[in-house]
């Protein structure tokens, strides 16, 4: 596959999102260095797991010598949301070779999926959509690894007064708005907002998946027969 | 210091579990029929999950601008969302939000 205009579109649309991802990756690198992990171990974890929030939780638990089962299960609960993205990408990948499916699965992140879904209406074929997805994913992969390396080497480099952590919710807002095609989508987004605030106190970051599942349930109900938009 | 065997055991299991979750539905996609309704439900996934990412971190953030009741991040996010609705620009949304927060916390 040679880079197409959709690959470049995905790559380009991902760049502004990186203003929030890069500092988050730097935090990951800093936490790994502070936990005494070697650079080799940090980058291996980063390549093999490639899921920031789960890695942060895992390193934090490992420094406290938590049982292996607790470390792994906590990480996997945080990563359960990828099940939804896997389902969403599945129709596009039906005919794809196994190695393309694997590459696509391993590079599934909140950002790469969200950028793809925000721009998927510009694509016509599955091949276009895959190019869009891989463009976004390659950009994400490069910046993520770079951010972790910078954080590992130099500590938390982002100036505190710029509050770059705030770029993360702003990115998600920018990515969700184009997907709200009518009032039903807005209703699901509002439901998810309110429920996530109510479930915020749940341990092990369970609030996220505990919000996502009923929100998907609401979507299933809204798309019932005779209600399709 | 994190023990070597303990580290690799945890990371190997976490990596295996994570790729299994990510690959799960993709792997069986060729063998099952994905109905049009299921495809329509999938288009709701960003609306179902992205607000749950951002809402708690913004709503419960202890702010510093007293006249905004410490909820400056919430008000700016609202403004940024409206801006995004009209202009559909990721860079403008993030740029506006970061600049507004910087100015409000600095001079507000």
CSV table of C-alpha atoms in Angstrom, one decimal, chain B:
chain,number,residue,atom,x,y,z
B,1,UNK,CA,13.0,-1.5,42.0
B,2,UNK,CA,10.6,-3.6,40.0
B,3,UNK,CA,11.7,-7.3,39.9
B,4,UNK,CA,12.7,-8.5,36.4
B,5,UNK,CA,10.5,-11.7,36.2
B,6,UNK,CA,7.6,-9.9,37.8
B,7,UNK,CA,7.8,-7.1,35.2
B,8,UNK,CA,8.0,-9.3,32.2
B,9,UNK,CA,5.2,-11.6,33.4
B,10,UNK,CA,2.9,-8.6,33.9
B,11,UNK,CA,3.8,-6.9,30.6
B,12,UNK,CA,3.6,-10.2,28.6
B,13,UNK,CA,0.1,-10.9,30.0
B,14,UNK,CA,-1.0,-7.3,29.6
B,15,UNK,CA,0.2,-7.2,26.0
B,16,UNK,CA,-1.4,-10.6,25.1
B,17,UNK,CA,-4.7,-9.6,26.8
B,18,UNK,CA,-4.7,-6.1,25.1
B,19,UNK,CA,-4.1,-7.5,21.6
B,20,UNK,CA,-6.8,-10.1,22.2
B,21,UNK,CA,-9.3,-7.4,23.1
B,22,UNK,CA,-8.3,-5.2,20.1
B,23,UNK,CA,-8.3,-8.1,17.7
B,24,UNK,CA,-11.5,-9.8,19.0
B,25,UNK,CA,-14.2,-8.6,16.7
B,26,UNK,CA,-11.9,-7.8,13.8
B,27,UNK,CA,-10.7,-11.5,13.8
B,28,UNK,CA,-14.2,-12.9,13.5
B,29,UNK,CA,-15.5,-10.2,11.1
B,30,UNK,CA,-15.0,-12.4,8.0
B,31,UNK,CA,-17.1,-15.2,9.4
B,32,UNK,CA,-20.1,-13.3,10.7
B,33,UNK,CA,-22.6,-11.1,9.0
B,34,UNK,CA,-22.6,-7.6,10.3
B,35,UNK,CA,-26.1,-6.2,9.9
B,36,UNK,CA,-26.7,-2.7,8.8
B,37,UNK,CA,-28.3,-2.0,12.2
B,38,UNK,CA,-25.0,-3.1,13.9
B,39,UNK,CA,-23.1,-0.8,11.6
B,40,UNK,CA,-25.4,2.1,12.5
B,41,UNK,CA,-24.9,1.3,16.3
B,42,UNK,CA,-21.1,1.5,15.7
B,43,UNK,CA,-21.4,5.1,14.5
B,44,UNK,CA,-22.7,5.9,18.0
B,45,UNK,CA,-19.4,4.7,19.6
B,46,UNK,CA,-17.6,8.1,19.7
B,47,UNK,CA,-20.7,9.7,21.2
B,48,UNK,CA,-21.0,7.0,23.8
B,49,UNK,CA,-17.4,6.9,25.0
B,50,UNK,CA,-15.6,10.2,24.2
B,51,UNK,CA,-17.8,12.4,26.5
B,52,UNK,CA,-17.0,9.9,29.3
B,53,UNK,CA,-13.3,10.5,28.8
B,54,UNK,CA,-13.5,14.3,29.0
B,55,UNK,CA,-16.5,15.1,31.3
B,56,UNK,CA,-15.1,13.9,34.7
B,57,UNK,CA,-11.6,15.4,34.2
B,58,UNK,CA,-13.1,18.8,33.3
B,59,UNK,CA,-16.0,18.9,35.7
B,60,UNK,CA,-14.1,17.8,38.8
B,61,UNK,CA,-11.0,19.8,38.0
B,62,UNK,CA,-10.3,22.2,40.9
B,63,UNK,CA,-10.0,25.5,39.0
B,64,UNK,CA,-8.4,28.8,40.1
B,65,UNK,CA,-10.7,31.5,38.6
B,66,UNK,CA,-13.0,32.5,41.5
B,67,UNK,CA,-15.6,34.4,39.4
B,68,UNK,CA,-16.0,31.3,37.3
B,69,UNK,CA,-16.5,29.2,40.5
B,70,UNK,CA,-13.3,27.4,39.6
B,71,UNK,CA,-15.1,25.8,36.7
B,72,UNK,CA,-13.2,27.8,34.0
B,73,UNK,CA,-12.3,24.5,32.2
B,74,UNK,CA,-15.9,23.6,31.9
B,75,UNK,CA,-17.0,26.9,30.5
B,76,UNK,CA,-14.2,27.0,28.0
B,77,UNK,CA,-14.9,23.4,26.9
B,78,UNK,CA,-18.5,24.5,26.3
B,79,UNK,CA,-17.3,27.5,24.2
B,80,UNK,CA,-14.8,25.3,22.3
B,81,UNK,CA,-17.5,22.7,21.5
B,82,UNK,CA,-19.8,25.5,20.1
B,83,UNK,CA,-16.8,26.8,18.0
B,84,UNK,CA,-16.1,23.3,16.8
B,85,UNK,CA,-19.8,22.9,15.8
B,86,UNK,CA,-19.6,25.9,13.5
B,87,UNK,CA,-16.1,25.7,12.1
B,88,UNK,CA,-15.3,21.9,12.3
B,89,UNK,CA,-11.7,22.6,12.9
B,90,UNK,CA,-9.7,20.5,15.4
B,91,UNK,CA,-6.8,23.0,15.5
B,92,UNK,CA,-9.1,26.0,16.1
B,93,UNK,CA,-10.9,24.1,18.8
B,94,UNK,CA,-7.7,23.1,20.7
B,95,UNK,CA,-6.0,26.4,20.0
B,96,UNK,CA,-9.0,28.5,21.3
B,97,UNK,CA,-9.3,26.3,24.4
B,98,UNK,CA,-5.7,26.4,25.4
B,99,UNK,CA,-5.4,30.1,24.7
B,100,UNK,CA,-8.6,30.9,26.6
B,101,UNK,CA,-7.5,28.9,29.6
B,102,UNK,CA,-4.0,30.5,29.6
B,103,UNK,CA,-5.5,34.0,29.5
B,104,UNK,CA,-8.2,33.3,32.1
B,105,UNK,CA,-5.9,31.6,34.6
B,106,UNK,CA,-3.2,34.3,34.1
B,107,UNK,CA,-5.4,37.4,34.1
B,108,UNK,CA,-8.9,36.3,35.1
